[in-house]
CSV table of C-alpha atoms in Angstrom, one decimal:
chain,number,residue,atom,x,y,z
F,1,ASP,CA,0.0,0.0,0.0
F,2,ASP,CA,2.8,2.4,0.9
F,3,ALA,CA,4.6,1.7,-2.3
F,4,ASP,CA,1.5,2.3,-4.3
F,5,MET,CA,0.8,5.5,-2.5
F,6,LEU,CA,4.4,6.8,-3.0
F,7,ALA,CA,4.3,5.8,-6.7
F,8,SER,CA,1.1,7.7,-7.2
F,9,LEU,CA,2.4,11.0,-5.9
F,10,LYS,CA,2.4,13.4,-8.9
F,11,ARG,CA,4.0,16.4,-7.3
F,12,VAL,CA,6.1,16.9,-4.2
F,13,GLU,CA,3.2,19.0,-2.6
F,14,ASP,CA,1.0,15.8,-2.7
F,15,ALA,CA,3.1,14.4,0.1
F,16,GLU,CA,2.0,17.1,2.6
F,17,GLY,CA,0.1,15.7,5.6
F,18,ARG,CA,0.6,12.0,4.6
F,19,TYR,CA,2.1,9.2,6.6
F,20,LEU,CA,3.0,5.6,6.0
F,21,LYS,CA,0.2,3.0,6.7
F,22,SER,CA,2.8,0.5,7.8
F,23,ASP,CA,4.0,2.8,10.5
F,24,ARG,CA,1.8,5.7,11.4
F,25,ASN,CA,4.7,7.4,13.2
F,26,LEU,CA,6.5,7.9,9.9
F,27,LYS,CA,5.3,11.1,8.2
F,28,LEU,CA,6.0,12.5,4.8
F,29,THR,CA,7.3,15.9,4.0
F,30,TYR,CA,9.1,17.6,1.1
F,31,HIS,CA,11.3,20.4,-0.2
F,32,SER,CA,11.1,22.0,-3.6
F,33,VAL,CA,13.2,24.5,-5.4
F,34,GLY,CA,12.8,26.7,-8.5
F,35,VAL,CA,14.3,24.8,-11.4
F,36,VAL,CA,15.3,27.7,-13.6
F,37,ARG,CA,19.1,27.5,-13.0
F,38,GLY,CA,21.5,24.7,-13.7
F,39,ILE,CA,24.3,23.7,-11.4
F,40,LEU,CA,23.0,26.0,-8.6
F,41,THR,CA,19.7,24.1,-8.6
F,42,SER,CA,21.6,20.8,-8.0
F,43,ILE,CA,23.7,22.4,-5.3
F,44,LEU,CA,20.5,23.6,-3.6
F,45,HIS,CA,19.0,20.0,-3.7
F,46,LYS,CA,22.2,18.6,-2.2
F,47,ALA,CA,22.2,21.2,0.6
F,48,LEU,CA,18.6,20.4,1.4
F,49,HIS,CA,19.2,16.7,1.3
F,50,ARG,CA,21.9,17.1,3.9
F,51,LEU,CA,19.8,19.4,6.0
F,52,TYR,CA,16.8,17.0,6.1
F,53,GLU,CA,19.0,14.0,6.7
F,54,ASP,CA,20.8,15.7,9.6
F,55,ALA,CA,17.3,16.2,11.1
F,56,GLY,CA,16.6,12.5,10.7
F,57,TRP,CA,14.5,12.6,7.6
F,58,HIS,CA,15.3,10.2,4.8
F,59,PRO,CA,14.8,11.1,1.1
F,60,ILE,CA,12.4,8.6,-0.5
F,61,VAL,CA,10.9,10.0,-3.7
F,62,PHE,CA,12.8,12.3,-6.1
F,63,PHE,CA,11.4,14.8,-8.6
F,64,ALA,CA,13.2,17.4,-10.7
F,65,GLU,CA,11.9,20.2,-8.6
F,66,GLY,CA,12.2,18.5,-5.2
F,67,THR,CA,12.3,15.5,-2.9
F,68,ILE,CA,9.9,13.7,-0.6
F,69,TYR,CA,11.2,12.6,2.7
F,70,VAL,CA,10.1,10.2,5.4
F,71,GLY,CA,10.7,10.7,9.1
F,72,ASN,CA,9.1,11.7,12.3
F,73,ASP,CA,10.9,14.5,14.1
F,74,GLU,CA,9.2,17.7,12.9
F,75,ARG,CA,10.7,19.8,15.7
F,76,ARG,CA,14.3,18.9,14.7
F,77,LEU,CA,13.6,19.6,11.1
F,78,GLU,CA,12.1,23.0,11.9
F,79,GLU,CA,15.1,23.8,14.0
F,80,ASN,CA,17.4,22.7,11.3
F,81,LEU,CA,15.6,24.8,8.7
F,82,ASN,CA,16.7,27.9,10.6
F,83,ASN,CA,20.2,27.0,9.4
F,84,LEU,CA,19.2,26.8,5.7
F,85,GLU,CA,21.5,29.7,4.8
F,86,GLU,CA,24.5,27.9,6.4
F,87,TYR,CA,23.7,24.6,4.6
F,88,ILE,CA,23.5,26.3,1.2
F,89,ALA,CA,26.7,28.4,1.8
F,90,GLN,CA,28.6,25.3,2.9
F,91,GLU,CA,27.5,23.3,-0.2
F,92,LEU,CA,28.5,26.2,-2.5
F,93,ARG,CA,31.8,26.5,-0.7
F,94,SER,CA,32.7,22.8,-1.1
F,95,PHE,CA,31.5,22.8,-4.7
F,96,VAL,CA,33.7,25.7,-5.6
F,97,GLN,CA,36.7,24.2,-3.7
F,98,GLU,CA,36.2,20.9,-5.4
F,99,ARG,CA,35.7,22.6,-8.8
F,100,SER,CA,39.0,24.5,-8.3
F,101,LYS,CA,40.8,21.3,-9.3
F,102,TYR,CA,39.6,22.0,-12.8
F,103,GLY,CA,41.0,25.3,-14.0
F,104,VAL,CA,39.0,27.9,-12.0
F,105,GLY,CA,42.2,29.9,-11.4
F,106,GLU,CA,42.6,30.4,-15.2
F,107,LYS,CA,39.4,32.3,-15.3
F,108,ALA,CA,40.8,35.0,-13.0
F,109,VAL,CA,43.3,36.2,-15.6
F,110,GLY,CA,42.7,39.2,-17.8
F,111,PRO,CA,44.8,40.6,-20.7
F,112,ILE,CA,47.6,43.0,-19.8
F,113,THR,CA,45.9,45.9,-21.6
F,114,GLN,CA,42.8,45.6,-19.5
F,115,ARG,CA,42.0,44.5,-15.9
F,116,VAL,CA,44.8,42.1,-15.4
F,117,ILE,CA,42.9,40.2,-12.7
F,118,ARG,CA,39.5,40.0,-14.3
F,119,SER,CA,37.8,37.8,-11.7
F,120,PRO,CA,39.7,38.1,-8.4
F,121,GLU,CA,37.0,35.9,-6.7
F,122,TYR,CA,38.5,32.9,-8.5
F,123,LEU,CA,42.2,33.6,-7.7
F,124,TYR,CA,42.3,33.2,-4.0
F,125,ILE,CA,40.2,30.0,-3.6
F,126,SER,CA,43.0,27.6,-3.0
F,127,GLU,CA,46.8,27.0,-3.5
F,128,ASN,CA,45.8,25.3,-6.7
F,129,THR,CA,43.9,28.2,-8.2
F,130,VAL,CA,46.9,30.5,-7.5
F,131,ILE,CA,49.1,28.0,-9.4
F,132,GLU,CA,46.6,27.9,-12.3
F,133,PHE,CA,46.4,31.7,-12.3
F,134,TRP,CA,50.2,32.1,-12.7
F,135,ASP,CA,50.5,29.3,-15.2
F,136,ALA,CA,47.8,31.0,-17.4
F,137,VAL,CA,49.6,34.3,-17.0
F,138,ARG,CA,52.9,32.7,-18.1
F,139,ARG,CA,51.2,31.4,-21.3
F,140,GLN,CA,50.0,34.9,-22.3
F,141,ASN,CA,51.8,36.4,-25.3
F,142,SER,CA,52.5,39.5,-23.3
F,143,ILE,CA,54.8,37.4,-21.1
F,144,ALA,CA,56.1,34.7,-23.4
F,145,ASN,CA,56.5,36.7,-26.6
F,146,PRO,CA,55.5,40.4,-26.2
F,147,ASN,CA,55.4,42.8,-29.1
F,148,VAL,CA,58.2,45.2,-28.7
F,149,ASP,CA,59.1,48.3,-30.7
F,150,ARG,CA,62.6,48.9,-31.7
F,151,ILE,CA,64.5,50.1,-28.7
F,152,SER,CA,67.9,51.7,-29.0
F,153,HIS,CA,71.0,49.9,-27.6
F,154,ILE,CA,69.2,46.6,-26.9
F,155,SER,CA,68.4,43.6,-29.1
F,156,GLU,CA,64.9,42.5,-29.9
F,157,SER,CA,65.3,39.4,-27.8
F,158,GLU,CA,66.6,41.3,-24.8
F,159,ALA,CA,63.7,43.7,-25.2
F,160,LYS,CA,61.2,40.8,-25.3
F,161,GLU,CA,62.7,39.4,-22.1
F,162,LEU,CA,62.6,42.7,-20.3
F,163,ILE,CA,59.0,43.5,-21.3
F,164,GLY,CA,58.0,40.0,-20.4
F,165,LEU,CA,59.5,40.5,-17.0
F,166,TYR,CA,57.9,43.9,-16.6
F,167,ASN,CA,54.5,42.5,-17.5
F,168,LEU,CA,54.9,39.8,-14.9
F,169,LEU,CA,55.6,42.6,-12.4
F,170,ILE,CA,52.3,44.2,-13.5
F,171,TYR,CA,50.4,41.1,-12.5
F,172,LEU,CA,52.2,40.8,-9.2
F,173,THR,CA,51.5,44.5,-8.5
F,174,GLU,CA,47.8,43.9,-9.0
F,175,VAL,CA,47.9,40.9,-6.7
F,176,VAL,CA,49.6,42.9,-4.0
F,177,LYS,CA,47.3,45.9,-4.5
F,178,GLN,CA,44.3,43.6,-3.9
F,179,CYS,CA,45.7,42.2,-0.7
F,180,ASN,CA,47.1,45.4,0.6
F,181,LYS,CA,44.2,46.9,2.5
F,182,ASP,CA,45.7,45.2,5.4
F,183,LYS,CA,48.9,46.6,6.8
F,184,ASP,CA,49.9,43.1,7.9
F,185,ALA,CA,49.8,42.0,4.3
F,186,GLU,CA,52.2,44.7,3.3
F,187,GLU,CA,54.8,43.6,5.9
F,188,ILE,CA,54.3,40.0,5.0
F,189,PHE,CA,54.7,40.8,1.3
F,190,LYS,CA,58.0,42.7,2.0
F,191,CYS,CA,59.4,39.7,3.9
F,192,ILE,CA,58.5,37.1,1.3
F,193,PHE,CA,59.6,39.3,-1.6
F,194,ARG,CA,63.0,39.8,0.0
F,195,ARG,CA,63.3,36.1,0.8
F,196,GLU,CA,62.4,35.0,-2.8
F,197,PHE,CA,64.5,37.7,-4.4
F,198,PRO,CA,67.4,38.4,-2.0
F,199,ASN,CA,69.5,40.1,-4.7
F,200,VAL,CA,66.9,42.4,-6.2
F,201,SER,CA,67.1,46.1,-5.4
F,202,GLU,CA,64.8,47.4,-2.7
F,203,ASP,CA,63.6,50.0,-5.3
F,204,VAL,CA,61.7,47.3,-7.2
F,205,LEU,CA,59.9,46.4,-4.0
F,206,ASN,CA,58.9,50.0,-3.5
F,207,TYR,CA,57.7,50.4,-7.1
F,208,ILE,CA,55.4,47.4,-6.6
F,209,LEU,CA,54.1,48.7,-3.3
F,210,SER,CA,53.5,52.2,-4.6
F,211,SER,CA,51.7,50.7,-7.6
F,212,LYS,CA,54.0,52.5,-10.0
F,213,ILE,CA,54.2,49.5,-12.3
F,214,ALA,CA,51.5,49.6,-15.0
F,215,ASN,CA,51.0,49.1,-18.7
F,216,ILE,CA,50.5,52.8,-19.4
F,217,LYS,CA,54.1,53.7,-18.3
F,218,PRO,CA,56.5,54.9,-21.1
F,219,ILE,CA,58.6,52.2,-22.6
F,220,GLU,CA,61.9,53.7,-21.3
F,221,GLU,CA,60.6,53.5,-17.8
F,222,LYS,CA,59.4,49.9,-18.3
F,223,ILE,CA,62.9,48.9,-19.6
F,224,ARG,CA,64.6,50.7,-16.7
F,225,ILE,CA,62.6,49.0,-14.0
F,226,ALA,CA,62.8,45.6,-15.7
F,227,LYS,CA,66.6,46.0,-16.0
F,228,LEU,CA,66.7,46.8,-12.3
F,229,PHE,CA,64.7,43.6,-11.6
F,230,ARG,CA,66.8,41.5,-14.0
F,231,GLU,CA,70.0,42.5,-12.4
F,232,GLY,CA,69.0,40.9,-9.1
F,233,LEU,CA,68.1,37.6,-10.8
F,234,GLU,CA,70.5,34.7,-11.6
F,235,THR,CA,71.3,34.9,-15.2
F,236,ARG,CA,69.5,32.3,-17.3
F,237,VAL,CA,68.0,32.0,-20.8
F,238,ARG,CA,64.6,33.7,-21.2
F,239,GLU,CA,62.2,30.8,-20.9
F,240,GLU,CA,63.9,29.4,-17.7
F,241,LEU,CA,64.2,32.9,-16.2
F,242,LEU,CA,60.4,33.6,-16.7
F,243,ASP,CA,59.5,30.1,-15.3
F,244,ASP,CA,61.6,30.7,-12.3
F,245,VAL,CA,60.1,34.1,-11.6
F,246,VAL,CA,56.6,32.7,-12.0
F,247,GLU,CA,57.4,30.0,-9.5
F,248,ARG,CA,58.4,32.6,-6.9
F,249,PHE,CA,55.4,34.7,-7.7
F,250,LYS,CA,53.2,31.7,-7.0
F,251,ARG,CA,54.7,31.3,-3.6
F,252,ILE,CA,54.3,35.0,-2.8
F,253,THR,CA,50.7,35.0,-3.9
F,254,ASN,CA,49.9,31.9,-1.8
F,255,GLU,CA,51.2,33.5,1.3
F,256,LEU,CA,49.0,36.6,0.6
F,257,ARG,CA,46.0,34.4,-0.3
F,258,GLU,CA,44.1,34.8,3.0
F,259,PHE,CA,44.1,38.6,2.6
F,260,GLY,CA,43.0,38.4,-1.0
F,261,GLU,CA,40.2,36.0,-0.1
F,262,LYS,CA,39.0,38.3,2.7
F,263,TYR,CA,38.4,41.3,0.3
F,264,HIS,CA,37.9,39.6,-3.1
F,265,GLY,CA,36.7,36.1,-2.3
F,266,ILE,CA,33.2,34.8,-3.0
F,267,ASP,CA,30.6,35.8,-0.4
F,268,TYR,CA,29.0,32.4,0.0
F,269,ASN,CA,26.4,33.5,2.5
F,270,ALA,CA,25.2,36.4,0.3
F,271,LYS,CA,24.8,33.9,-2.6
F,272,ALA,CA,23.1,31.5,-0.2
F,273,ARG,CA,20.6,34.1,0.9
F,274,GLU,CA,19.7,34.9,-2.7
F,275,LEU,CA,19.3,31.1,-3.4
F,276,MET,CA,17.0,30.7,-0.4
F,277,ASN,CA,14.3,32.6,-2.4
F,278,ASP,CA,14.1,29.5,-4.7
F,279,VAL,CA,13.4,27.1,-1.9
F,280,SER,CA,10.0,26.1,-0.5
F,281,TYR,CA,8.9,23.5,2.0
F,282,PRO,CA,5.6,23.0,3.9
F,283,ARG,CA,6.4,25.1,7.0
F,284,PHE,CA,8.1,27.9,5.1
F,285,ARG,CA,5.6,30.7,5.0
F,286,VAL,CA,5.9,33.7,2.7
F,287,ASP,CA,3.2,36.4,2.1
F,288,THR,CA,1.4,35.6,-1.1
F,289,GLU,CA,-1.4,37.2,-2.9
F,290,MET,CA,-3.8,35.4,-5.2
F,291,TRP,CA,-4.8,37.2,-8.4
F,292,ASP,CA,-7.2,36.4,-11.1
F,293,ALA,CA,-4.1,36.6,-13.3
F,294,TYR,CA,-0.7,38.0,-12.6
F,295,ILE,CA,-0.8,41.5,-14.2
F,296,HIS,CA,1.2,43.8,-12.0
F,297,GLY,CA,3.9,45.4,-14.0
F,298,LYS,CA,2.9,43.7,-17.2
F,299,LYS,CA,2.3,45.9,-20.2
F,300,LYS,CA,0.7,43.5,-22.7
F,301,GLY,CA,0.0,39.9,-23.6
F,302,THR,CA,-1.0,37.0,-21.2
F,303,PRO,CA,1.8,36.1,-18.8
F,304,LEU,CA,2.2,32.4,-18.7
F,305,CYS,CA,4.5,30.3,-16.5
F,306,VAL,CA,7.6,29.4,-18.6
F,307,LEU,CA,7.6,25.9,-17.0
F,308,CYS,CA,4.0,24.7,-17.0
F,309,SER,CA,2.4,27.2,-19.5
F,310,ASN,CA,-0.4,28.0,-17.1
F,311,ARG,CA,-1.5,31.5,-16.3
F,312,ALA,CA,0.3,32.6,-13.2
F,313,THR,CA,-2.0,33.4,-10.3
F,314,THR,CA,0.2,33.8,-7.2
X,1,ILE,CA,21.7,39.5,-15.9
X,2,CYS,CA,21.0,38.8,-12.2
X,3,SER,CA,23.9,38.1,-9.8
X,4,LEU,CA,22.9,34.4,-9.4
X,5,CYS,CA,22.8,33.8,-13.2
X,6,GLU,CA,26.1,35.5,-13.5
X,7,PHE,CA,27.5,33.3,-10.8
X,8,GLU,CA,26.0,30.2,-12.5
X,9,SER,CA,27.5,31.2,-15.8
X,10,LYS,CA,31.0,31.4,-14.3
X,11,LEU,CA,30.6,28.1,-12.5
């Protein structure tokens, strides 16, 4: 009988107020979510499954828009639903962390002529996203093979090397700028920079901290600062030199990561609060108004639900 | 584009 009853439920809402005949202590309840989005919808479902299960309710029937659960402790469920925001935020956080194994850090990189850190929220997630970020920077033409005008007294290949180095400094300057709202971060940066580049002039450090390194600077100044930086590096061929500098920049960025995340990370709780609007469950009360048809703010035509094609009335 | 849809598109 119970199996027939469960199989005959057409929508999650049909579960409301029901119980299992085989054990009258076991009640049914449900959650449902708006199904307009993609991965965020599946994250919401996962968060809600975890929330219900932690309250002792077991998922038993699954629909695209929600899940029916069986259990008996309504008080514990009600208490747990107060933590809905935390559950969603936690699920988002672990999804993004997990996801950061697959190239999220690359998405943070912008071209040297525009915002060089296009999506800072994807840079500071983990050690791995920092590595991906710098590897993606390293592959940019502006680093590996920059266009250079003819510059007097130096060869084209030397000019390419120096401009490549300078452009790397632009990326580092932006990283430091984003973490620098904290005075602690500035001190930490100074220490690590001196540790990673013991023979580089203190002037280079000061140029970075005062944000004097940028793409709009005249070419002579770029070359001058790059030479200053180059003098403090062990002499190597261009490819190796750039690789080595990038490795050191990765370590520097990783030590600044907590500061970057504080100011530029993803606000998981804010996202969770927005997503909560997509969730409904039997005891979740919102003010609703019933209309003959939903017309407020609509200029012309009959507004139909994009999912079920019925006239919207709530 | 709403902030959730933007977030979704980046994910």
